[in-house]
Amino acid sequence: GSVLLREATPWLGILDGLAIATILIFLPVFRFWRIPQSLRAQDEANITAADFSVYVTRLPKKLHRTHSCKWTHKEYEEALRDHFEKLLVHAHHHHRHHHSHHEHHHDHNQQSYHRVEEVTLVRHYDGAVGLLMQQGELLEQLANCHAGVQLKESAGDLKGAEKLRKQREKIKAQIYKLEHKLDGRSERHESSLPVCGAFVMFHRERYKATIVRLYRHQVSYFQRLFQPYGMRFQGSRIVVTQAWEPTDLFWENLDSHPPKRKCISWTMKTFAGALIFVVFLALVYLKSSDTAVDTSIPAGDMWFVRSRNDSNTCLNLCSWQLHEDVMCETKRVLPQLVWTPDKLEGQAAALHPVFNNTCWQSPTCQEGRGDLPRTGWIALQFQSEEAVRCMTFKQQPAGLRQVLEVFSCRARIANFSASDVSWNPSEHCSKLLDVEANSAPRGAANRTEFSTVRANIKSDHKCDMEQTYDAALRAKQTAVAAGETPQSSLTLRCFCVSQLNSQGTSFKLPPYNTPEKEVCREWIREDVNKVAFLAFSIVLVVLLNQVLLLVFTELDGLSQHLTSSGATSARLINLFWTQLANTAGTALLVSLNFHQTMNDAGLGWTQMGKGPYDDFDTRWFAVVGTNLFISIVCQVGSSLLLPALYAKILYPLTVRWYRPSAYTQRHTNKVYQYDDWDLASRLAETMNIIVCCIIYGGSMPLLYLVGVVYCFSAYWVDKWHLLRACREPRASDPSAIRTALQFLPIGCVLHCIFHVWIFGSQRLFPSSWGPLRGLMESILQFEASRYEDVVVKYNLGDTTVRSQMYGEYFRARMLDWARSACTLQCAALGVGALVLCCEIGRSLVRPMFLAFRGPIRRCLQKRAPILLKCMRSMLVIEEDVEGEHTLETLTEARGRGAHMLTYRMSANVRYEEASRTLQYCVDKEQEEQEDMEPERGTPGARRLTSHLSSVISRTDAVVASIENSVILRIAQLPGLHGIDGKSTEDDGDLDGMATAFSEAEAYDASTRRVSTVFSLYTDLNENHERK
């Protein structure tokens, strides 16, 4: 019962608040303890280049020998090496009292070693790296087309060969276009190019940690203003940060100017935010087919009342008054004309004084009056059209009626005539909801006392009452005469809905050969258009999500991210907000009705806040809540099934589709190569599901179970997909995981806001006022004594009344936050909001705080060591600066073959060809020789030569492996080297010989590909010389 629910509601609120508090406690533990612990474990288990390296920016572009600088620009690496060597020596002597005797002895033995092992400069190539990579891809496509032409010609497929020739010419045009862009960008010697940054690798990890610790307070411009002169490099205030992994770098973006890169990045972020907002509005518009039903009382100048289901029953009403407000409390009673026989020719209801009260009687009560029609209705007529929302009346005990029918009518449109006996208000007027008139006299013995009935008048917007065909036809004619659309008539809509429920979906199908279909033609078309629009919106939403994925990928390329991890984090943010808006945001905003609030804010065109629900109630959970649950479950299913669908169906189809067009070994390898692990998309899907479960789980507890099942299943699905259907991922930092964790406080805050509103609803969860009542009253300037009056009037009112009272009703519902069931949710909301403010302020205030971190740290170290530890984990620049470091040196790690322990571009497989081309430089002596020997070719041809030489080297390796395989296979054939010199001719020997011949053919094809590459080089060189 309601009593038991009122007692249980506070406990439900407490349990929900404890659940959110658990999540808020888990977040800092997982972020500031679990993730660093995992990073330390990974760092101890793997030796990488980032363990020994720092990244230096804000360096001088060029060095010039002056009285204060003994280095030239070609000696830039030596100058930077010398700078950090001096810093380490100074730091060693300054902090030697912190080292143990063993460390002193070890450092003394290492004095002969250089502390700086490698310096890799990032030159300003002016975008040449990216252009050369594009050119390399095109050259590979060109070689593939050239080999395909020869294979097609040898096979006699002239049509296919001609098609490949056209494709080859298009690729050549693109190569020449890129060559035109590259002119002058990569012809200078690499040592003469300006410097943008540098990667410095140290002999030991603790040397790197020392440098990072020295420069960790010198990040922002304000901090670098006070940088000591000894820490500057040739007078420039440099920035030193922890280096990324070599495989995580985008070398094509490292040479961009930092201010320009930041400007481009913020431009792309702004564009992405605007795109997400536009997509959100589009999704709202596509899902806004179910709008709010207008429940306004139709205005009329005539109002009829009669007994239900019996129009000839005697009806007596005393003191019948009609009011404008819903509570019948206004002093102003609507002006009405009294119907008397003198005024209406004696054919209307007569006015009789009964027991000293003014009472109405229907003509059926006057049996002796033969001049009156036998009608059982009573009517009032106004001087103008009025909207009646409440009426009061009394009934005589002898003629008590339990249910009364109420009609609103316009006399000028309904063609009312008192002399027309056949005129019926149910056929010409708007029928409203029946009025319960369950009143009784106060005393049976005293017939002069009557109980007053107060009845609210409401429109039948739920179509609970049956409408006749004649009433629907006249309502349609009335709407057309008034210049309105026929389907806007409530009577016509209710009639069509009843016909649809009785006849089924066949009622919507043409032809419209029945009177019922003909009168509902416009309504049927509108309803069919809504269904078609809804189906189209579902398909469009799916396509829109895929288009957004491609758009965000292109935006990441234009944003010039320095690392793959940075690009992943940016794409994660964009995808998460788009998916969250599509899954949880649009359904909520489309279902609610904010009345005129959105129009007053200038956002009425967005279709937000025009839904059919004014508040969260059982109907909202039955319809919208069910749709939300189904959407989240479908999101879970698609997230778990798509990886398997790609690995088992899409990938084999892709291989089968592109395999015939691969004529070279490298293109064949690309066809069979798996895609990269899309961490951004998977994280966005996972965080979207988890955040949706957090937001709505308190009122739909099954979502918590869905979240648990998804987390368990996603672990195994992602593990299988990563190991079985993806290529080896790049090394990355934990920035994407940290970005994903920042979404959880947002989900907690949204959960608290949503469920404070839910647990404060007295319709769903009744509870008493809590300890926050006084605080909320002072904040809202709304007293609890007005609460009941505002809520009752709002719930009884129609659309017009609710639009006028929505501001007060919203404040009354905000006051529900002070209920006892909402106390813990409000506390959790405050904590969640504080966490969000800390996250936002951390990025803004952190640089200023770090400038004064030293004095604050020394003060807290003495007085609050635990607080210092928490602040260190939140505000430290790099997690691996403090703590234990590996004892293995960089030389020892390289000696045991550790992976990728250098930042040289030439050592990176992805940029190997571009680096080889950039190293093919021209100095003055070579230029003079080229002037004398022009047959060497143009610089562009030399760059193409460098690209083609790498292709040739790979092809030579393939040819050599095939040749060795053929020789080994032939040597093992029994038919050539049988026992006693006799050859055998069994089936196994024939199979072996066939295999040998097939490999020999592959060898011959590879030889032809080598000749293809050489002829391609000759062709390109001749074209450049001719140019």
mmCIF file of N, CA, C and O in Angstrom, residues 22-33 741-746 748 835:
data_model
loop_
_atom_site.group_PDB
_atom_site.id
_atom_site.type_symbol
_atom_site.label_atom_id
_atom_site.label_comp_id
_atom_site.label_asym_id
_atom_site.label_seq_id
_atom_site.Cartn_x
_atom_site.Cartn_y
_atom_site.Cartn_z
ATOM 1 N N THR A 22 29.676 4.644 -3.913
ATOM 2 C CA THR A 22 30.665 3.600 -4.188
ATOM 3 C C THR A 22 31.398 3.865 -5.492
ATOM 4 O O THR A 22 32.627 3.692 -5.582
ATOM 5 N N ILE A 23 30.665 4.294 -6.508
ATOM 6 C CA ILE A 23 31.302 4.607 -7.793
ATOM 7 C C ILE A 23 32.257 5.797 -7.644
ATOM 8 O O ILE A 23 33.373 5.793 -8.176
ATOM 9 N N LEU A 24 31.825 6.820 -6.911
ATOM 10 C CA LEU A 24 32.673 7.995 -6.727
ATOM 11 C C LEU A 24 33.930 7.670 -5.918
ATOM 12 O O LEU A 24 34.981 8.288 -6.124
ATOM 13 N N ILE A 25 33.826 6.698 -5.004
ATOM 14 C CA ILE A 25 35.023 6.271 -4.269
ATOM 15 C C ILE A 25 35.927 5.423 -5.157
ATOM 16 O O ILE A 25 37.158 5.499 -5.090
ATOM 17 N N PHE A 26 35.314 4.628 -6.026
ATOM 18 C CA PHE A 26 36.090 3.764 -6.910
ATOM 19 C C PHE A 26 36.914 4.570 -7.911
ATOM 20 O O PHE A 26 38.034 4.170 -8.260
ATOM 21 N N LEU A 27 36.377 5.693 -8.372
ATOM 22 C CA LEU A 27 37.060 6.467 -9.418
ATOM 23 C C LEU A 27 38.460 6.910 -9.003
ATOM 24 O O LEU A 27 39.428 6.632 -9.719
ATOM 25 N N PRO A 28 38.636 7.625 -7.898
ATOM 26 C CA PRO A 28 40.010 8.037 -7.548
ATOM 27 C C PRO A 28 40.919 6.861 -7.234
ATOM 28 O O PRO A 28 42.120 6.913 -7.517
ATOM 29 N N VAL A 29 40.347 5.791 -6.637
ATOM 30 C CA VAL A 29 41.180 4.624 -6.348
ATOM 31 C C VAL A 29 41.692 4.001 -7.635
ATOM 32 O O VAL A 29 42.876 3.658 -7.766
ATOM 33 N N PHE A 30 40.797 3.857 -8.603
ATOM 34 C CA PHE A 30 41.201 3.251 -9.869
ATOM 35 C C PHE A 30 42.134 4.162 -10.652
ATOM 36 O O PHE A 30 43.092 3.699 -11.266
ATOM 37 N N ARG A 31 41.873 5.454 -10.626
ATOM 38 C CA ARG A 31 42.669 6.374 -11.449
ATOM 39 C C ARG A 31 44.031 6.668 -10.839
ATOM 40 O O ARG A 31 45.035 6.708 -11.559
ATOM 41 N N PHE A 32 44.068 6.894 -9.527
ATOM 42 C CA PHE A 32 45.315 7.343 -8.902
ATOM 43 C C PHE A 32 46.086 6.230 -8.195
ATOM 44 O O PHE A 32 47.158 6.485 -7.658
ATOM 45 N N TRP A 33 45.508 5.015 -8.199
ATOM 46 C CA TRP A 33 46.251 3.914 -7.589
ATOM 47 C C TRP A 33 46.368 2.726 -8.541
ATOM 48 O O TRP A 33 47.464 2.229 -8.785
ATOM 49 N N LEU A 741 37.885 7.542 -18.206
ATOM 50 C CA LEU A 741 37.477 7.586 -16.800
ATOM 51 C C LEU A 741 36.845 8.926 -16.428
ATOM 52 O O LEU A 741 36.061 8.999 -15.480
ATOM 53 N N GLN A 742 37.164 9.978 -17.157
ATOM 54 C CA GLN A 742 36.571 11.279 -16.862
ATOM 55 C C GLN A 742 35.084 11.335 -17.189
ATOM 56 O O GLN A 742 34.386 12.246 -16.742
ATOM 57 N N PHE A 743 34.586 10.357 -17.960
ATOM 58 C CA PHE A 743 33.164 10.332 -18.279
ATOM 59 C C PHE A 743 32.325 9.775 -17.125
ATOM 60 O O PHE A 743 31.122 10.042 -17.059
ATOM 61 N N LEU A 744 32.932 8.987 -16.256
ATOM 62 C CA LEU A 744 32.159 8.379 -15.166
ATOM 63 C C LEU A 744 31.615 9.406 -14.178
ATOM 64 O O LEU A 744 30.460 9.273 -13.742
ATOM 65 N N PRO A 745 32.380 10.437 -13.757
ATOM 66 C CA PRO A 745 31.751 11.469 -12.901
ATOM 67 C C PRO A 745 30.587 12.167 -13.569
ATOM 68 O O PRO A 745 29.611 12.533 -12.899
ATOM 69 N N ILE A 746 30.641 12.329 -14.886
ATOM 70 C CA ILE A 746 29.516 12.938 -15.603
ATOM 71 C C ILE A 746 28.288 12.042 -15.486
ATOM 72 O O ILE A 746 27.164 12.515 -15.246
ATOM 73 N N CYS A 748 27.686 9.937 -13.072
ATOM 74 C CA CYS A 748 27.210 9.999 -11.685
ATOM 75 C C CYS A 748 26.388 11.262 -11.426
ATOM 76 O O CYS A 748 25.347 11.218 -10.763
ATOM 77 N N VAL A 835 33.815 16.892 -7.986
ATOM 78 C CA VAL A 835 34.813 16.157 -8.780
ATOM 79 C C VAL A 835 34.925 16.743 -10.178
ATOM 80 O O VAL A 835 36.030 16.922 -10.712
#
